[in-house]
Coordinates of C-alpha atoms in Angstrom, one line a residue:
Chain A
X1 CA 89.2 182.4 99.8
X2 CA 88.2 185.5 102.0
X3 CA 85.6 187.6 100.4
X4 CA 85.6 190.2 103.0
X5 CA 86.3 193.6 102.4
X6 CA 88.7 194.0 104.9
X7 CA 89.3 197.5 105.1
X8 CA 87.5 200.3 107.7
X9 CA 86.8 197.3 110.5
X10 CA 89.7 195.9 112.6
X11 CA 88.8 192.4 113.1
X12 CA 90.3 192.5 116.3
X13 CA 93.6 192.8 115.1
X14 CA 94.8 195.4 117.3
X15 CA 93.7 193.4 120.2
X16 CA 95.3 190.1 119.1
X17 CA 98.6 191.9 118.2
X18 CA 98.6 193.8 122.1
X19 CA 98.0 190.2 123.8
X20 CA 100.6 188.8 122.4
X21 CA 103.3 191.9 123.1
X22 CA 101.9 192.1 126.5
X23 CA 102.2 188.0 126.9
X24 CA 106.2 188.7 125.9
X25 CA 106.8 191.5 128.4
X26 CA 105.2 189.4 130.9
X27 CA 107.2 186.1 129.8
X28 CA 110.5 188.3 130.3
X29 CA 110.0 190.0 133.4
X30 CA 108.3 186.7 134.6
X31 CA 112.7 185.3 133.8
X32 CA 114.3 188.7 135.5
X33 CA 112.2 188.1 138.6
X34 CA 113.3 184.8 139.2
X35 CA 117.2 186.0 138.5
X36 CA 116.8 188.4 140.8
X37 CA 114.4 186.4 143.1
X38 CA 117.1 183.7 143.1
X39 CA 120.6 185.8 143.5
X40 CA 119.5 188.4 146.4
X41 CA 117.3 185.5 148.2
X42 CA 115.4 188.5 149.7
X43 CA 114.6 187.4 153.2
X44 CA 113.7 190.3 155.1
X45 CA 111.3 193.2 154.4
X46 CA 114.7 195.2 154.0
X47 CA 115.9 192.8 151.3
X48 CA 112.6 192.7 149.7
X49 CA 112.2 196.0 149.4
X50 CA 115.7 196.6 148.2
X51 CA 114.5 194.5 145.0
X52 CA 112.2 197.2 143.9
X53 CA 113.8 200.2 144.8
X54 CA 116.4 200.3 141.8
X55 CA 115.5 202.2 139.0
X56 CA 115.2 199.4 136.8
X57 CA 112.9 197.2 139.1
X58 CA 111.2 198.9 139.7
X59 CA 110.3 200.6 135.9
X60 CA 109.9 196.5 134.4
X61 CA 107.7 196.0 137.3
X62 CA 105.3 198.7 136.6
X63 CA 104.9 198.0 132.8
X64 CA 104.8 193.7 134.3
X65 CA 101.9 195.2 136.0
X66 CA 100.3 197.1 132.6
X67 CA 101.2 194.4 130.7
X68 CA 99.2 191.8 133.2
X69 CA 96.0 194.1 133.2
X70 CA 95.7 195.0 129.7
X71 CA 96.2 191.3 128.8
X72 CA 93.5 190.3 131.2
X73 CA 90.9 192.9 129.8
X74 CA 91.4 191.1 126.2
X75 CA 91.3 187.5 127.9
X76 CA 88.4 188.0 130.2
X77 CA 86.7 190.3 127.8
X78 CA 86.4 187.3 124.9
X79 CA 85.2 184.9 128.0
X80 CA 82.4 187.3 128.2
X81 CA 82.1 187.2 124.1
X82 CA 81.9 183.7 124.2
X83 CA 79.5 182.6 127.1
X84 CA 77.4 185.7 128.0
X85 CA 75.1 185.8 125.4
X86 CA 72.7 188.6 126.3
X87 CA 74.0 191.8 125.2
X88 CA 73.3 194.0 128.4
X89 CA 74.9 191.6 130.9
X90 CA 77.8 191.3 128.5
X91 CA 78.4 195.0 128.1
X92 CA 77.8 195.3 131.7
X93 CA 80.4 192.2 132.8
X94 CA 82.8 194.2 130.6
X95 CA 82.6 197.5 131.8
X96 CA 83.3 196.4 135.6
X97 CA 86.4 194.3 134.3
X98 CA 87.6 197.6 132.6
X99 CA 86.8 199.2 135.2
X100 CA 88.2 197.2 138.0
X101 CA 91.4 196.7 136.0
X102 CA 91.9 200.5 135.9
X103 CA 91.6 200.8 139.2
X104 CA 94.1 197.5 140.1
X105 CA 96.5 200.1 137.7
X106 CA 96.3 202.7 140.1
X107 CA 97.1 200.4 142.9
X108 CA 100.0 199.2 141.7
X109 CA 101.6 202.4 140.9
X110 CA 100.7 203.2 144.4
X111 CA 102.5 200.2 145.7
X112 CA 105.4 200.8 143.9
X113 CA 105.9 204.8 143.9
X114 CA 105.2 204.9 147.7
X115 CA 107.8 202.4 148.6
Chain B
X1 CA 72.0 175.8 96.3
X2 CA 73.8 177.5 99.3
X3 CA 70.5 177.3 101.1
X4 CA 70.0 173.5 100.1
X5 CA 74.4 172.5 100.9
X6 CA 73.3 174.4 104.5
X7 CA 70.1 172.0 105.5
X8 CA 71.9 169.1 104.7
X9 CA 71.1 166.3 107.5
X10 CA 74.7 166.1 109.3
X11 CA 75.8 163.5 111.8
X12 CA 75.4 165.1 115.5
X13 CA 77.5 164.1 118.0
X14 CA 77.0 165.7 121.3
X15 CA 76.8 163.1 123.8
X16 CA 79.4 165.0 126.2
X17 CA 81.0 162.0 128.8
X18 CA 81.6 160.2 125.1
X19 CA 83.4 163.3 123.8
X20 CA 87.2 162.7 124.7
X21 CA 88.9 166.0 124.8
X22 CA 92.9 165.6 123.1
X23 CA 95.5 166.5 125.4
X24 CA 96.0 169.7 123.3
X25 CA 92.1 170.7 124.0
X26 CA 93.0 170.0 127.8
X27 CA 95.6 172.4 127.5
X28 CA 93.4 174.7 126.3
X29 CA 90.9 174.9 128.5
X30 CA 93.1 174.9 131.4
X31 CA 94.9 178.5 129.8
X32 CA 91.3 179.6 130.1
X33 CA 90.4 178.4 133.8
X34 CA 94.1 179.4 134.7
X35 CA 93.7 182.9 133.2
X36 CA 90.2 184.0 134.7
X37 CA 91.7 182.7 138.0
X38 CA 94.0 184.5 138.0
X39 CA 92.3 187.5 137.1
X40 CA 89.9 187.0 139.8
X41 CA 92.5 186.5 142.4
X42 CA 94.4 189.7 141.5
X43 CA 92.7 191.7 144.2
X44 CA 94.6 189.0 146.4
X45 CA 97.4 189.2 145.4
X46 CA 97.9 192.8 145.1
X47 CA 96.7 193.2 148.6
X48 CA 99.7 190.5 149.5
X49 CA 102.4 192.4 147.1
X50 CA 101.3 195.7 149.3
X51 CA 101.9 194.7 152.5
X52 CA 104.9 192.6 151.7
X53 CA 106.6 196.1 150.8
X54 CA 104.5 198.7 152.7
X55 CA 106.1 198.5 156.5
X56 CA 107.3 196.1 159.3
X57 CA 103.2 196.1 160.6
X58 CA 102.2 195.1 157.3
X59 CA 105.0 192.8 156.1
X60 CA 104.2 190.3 160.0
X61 CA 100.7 190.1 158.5
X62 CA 101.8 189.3 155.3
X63 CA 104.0 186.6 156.8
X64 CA 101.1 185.9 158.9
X65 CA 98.8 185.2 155.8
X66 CA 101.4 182.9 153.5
X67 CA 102.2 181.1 156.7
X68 CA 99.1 179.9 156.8
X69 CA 99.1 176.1 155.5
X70 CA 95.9 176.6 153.8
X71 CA 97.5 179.4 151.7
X72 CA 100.3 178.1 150.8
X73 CA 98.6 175.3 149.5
X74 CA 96.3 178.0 147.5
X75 CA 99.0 180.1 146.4
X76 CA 101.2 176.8 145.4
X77 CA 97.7 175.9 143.1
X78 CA 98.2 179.9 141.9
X79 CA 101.5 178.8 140.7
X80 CA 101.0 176.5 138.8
X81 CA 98.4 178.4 136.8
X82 CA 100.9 181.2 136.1
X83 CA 103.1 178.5 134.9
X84 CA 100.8 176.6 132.8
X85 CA 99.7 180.3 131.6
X86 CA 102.9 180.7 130.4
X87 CA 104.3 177.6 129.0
X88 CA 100.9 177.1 127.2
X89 CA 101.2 180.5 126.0
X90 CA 105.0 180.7 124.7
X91 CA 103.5 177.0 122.9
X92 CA 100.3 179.5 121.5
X93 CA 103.3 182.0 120.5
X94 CA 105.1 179.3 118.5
X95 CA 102.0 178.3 117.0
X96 CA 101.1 181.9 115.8
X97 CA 104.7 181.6 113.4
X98 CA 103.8 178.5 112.5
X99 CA 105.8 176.2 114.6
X100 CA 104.3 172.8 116.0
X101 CA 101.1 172.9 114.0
X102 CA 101.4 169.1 112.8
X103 CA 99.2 167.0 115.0
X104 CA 102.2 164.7 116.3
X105 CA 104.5 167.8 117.1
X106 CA 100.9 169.7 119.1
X107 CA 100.6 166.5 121.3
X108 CA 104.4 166.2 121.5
X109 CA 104.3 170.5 122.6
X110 CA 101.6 169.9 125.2
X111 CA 103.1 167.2 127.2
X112 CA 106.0 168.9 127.0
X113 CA 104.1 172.1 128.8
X114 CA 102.5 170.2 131.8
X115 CA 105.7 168.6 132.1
X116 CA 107.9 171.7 132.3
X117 CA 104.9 174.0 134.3
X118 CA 104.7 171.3 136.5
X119 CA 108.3 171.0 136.9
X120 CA 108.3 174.8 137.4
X121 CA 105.6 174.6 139.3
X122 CA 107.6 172.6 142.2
X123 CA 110.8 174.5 142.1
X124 CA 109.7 177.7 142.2
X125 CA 106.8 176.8 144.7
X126 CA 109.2 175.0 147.1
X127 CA 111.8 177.8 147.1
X128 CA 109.1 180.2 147.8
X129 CA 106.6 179.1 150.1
X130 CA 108.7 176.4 152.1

């Protein structure tokens, strides 16, 4: 029997819900890719390149790409929750994973818009 | 009385090398080791995405780079972690609706995710890096 008042806290639902949607967009691009991967056979930087260049590509890829680095700010952040103890490193671990993961975002739309 | 159910002497044991993890538990852990190693390669393998799109200078270094046996053997390692990741996760998925809770069916569902990771691991490794 909960006893909680479960209203005005989320209780990390939010979070669990978006790990999940983000681990399905992952899990079906992670299938397309290998499709594609397998029926071009890109061999060549030409051919390669080719695979991203469609509309479609290259859209999944980018929100593959959001997908992977929101999941990984959930995942790594509850590593931190559950062996850094000390609150300062903690919040500090935390903010340079948000932080680099903002900036890997930037990367990748670079990568793919520039191509 | 809460207080009193709380102190209660309980049987410890924490004697770690006698602690036998369950093939489920080994799953686990390896989704964890698997995920942050990922994460912490990222850098890595952003940098080789990059160059494997960015122009002909950058895609001979990138060929350069997975050439390299030592790599290879790295990325084949990298892999298999996104394919553990993601059989042990779509298992996690099916567990969150309730499917495969029973003990049996959970032992059953983990040897049937390093089977097919592993299995994944190898085909798509093979037709990629050799």
């Amino acid at each position: 029997m909960v006893n909680r008042i479960l209203v005005g806290a989320h209780y990390g639902l939010k979070d669990w819900v978006i790990q999940r949607a983000t681990a399905i967009v992952m899990a079906v691009y992670t299938v397309i890719f290998l499709v594609v991967i397998g029926s071009v056979g890109p061999d060549s930087l030409e051919s390669w390149r080719g695979v991203f260049a469609g509309g479609f590509m290259r859209f999944a890829t980018f929100l593959f790409f959001v997908s992977v680095f929101y999941h990984a700010w959930i995942g790594i952040r509850d590593i931190w929750m559950d062996y850094i103890k000390p609150d300062g490193i903690r919040l500090l671990l935390m903010v340079a994973t948000a932080t680099v993961l903002v900036g890997y975002a930037g990367w990748a739309i670079r990568i793919l818009w520039r191509t | 009385m809460a207080e009193m159910a709380i102190k209660k002497k309980r049987p410890k044991n924490l004697d770690l090398p006698t602690i036998r993890l369950p093939l489920p538990g080994i799953l686990s852990i390896i989704h964890r080791i698997s995920g942050a190693a990922l994460f912490l390669l990222l850098p890595f393998l952003l940098w080789l995405f990059e160059s494997s799109l960015t122009s002909a200078e950058t895609f001979a270094s990138f060929k350069a780079v997975v050439d390299h046996g030592l790599v290879k053997i790295i990325l084949l390692g990298l892999i298999w972690f996104y394919m553990h990741h993601f059989c042990a996760g779509i298992r996690y998925l099916l567990l969150d609706v309730d499917i495969g809770v029973d003990l049996k069916e959970a032992i059953l569902s983990s040897k049937i995710v390093f089977g097919v990771s592993i299995a994944l691991t190898l085909i798509v490794g093979v037709q990629v890096l050799w």
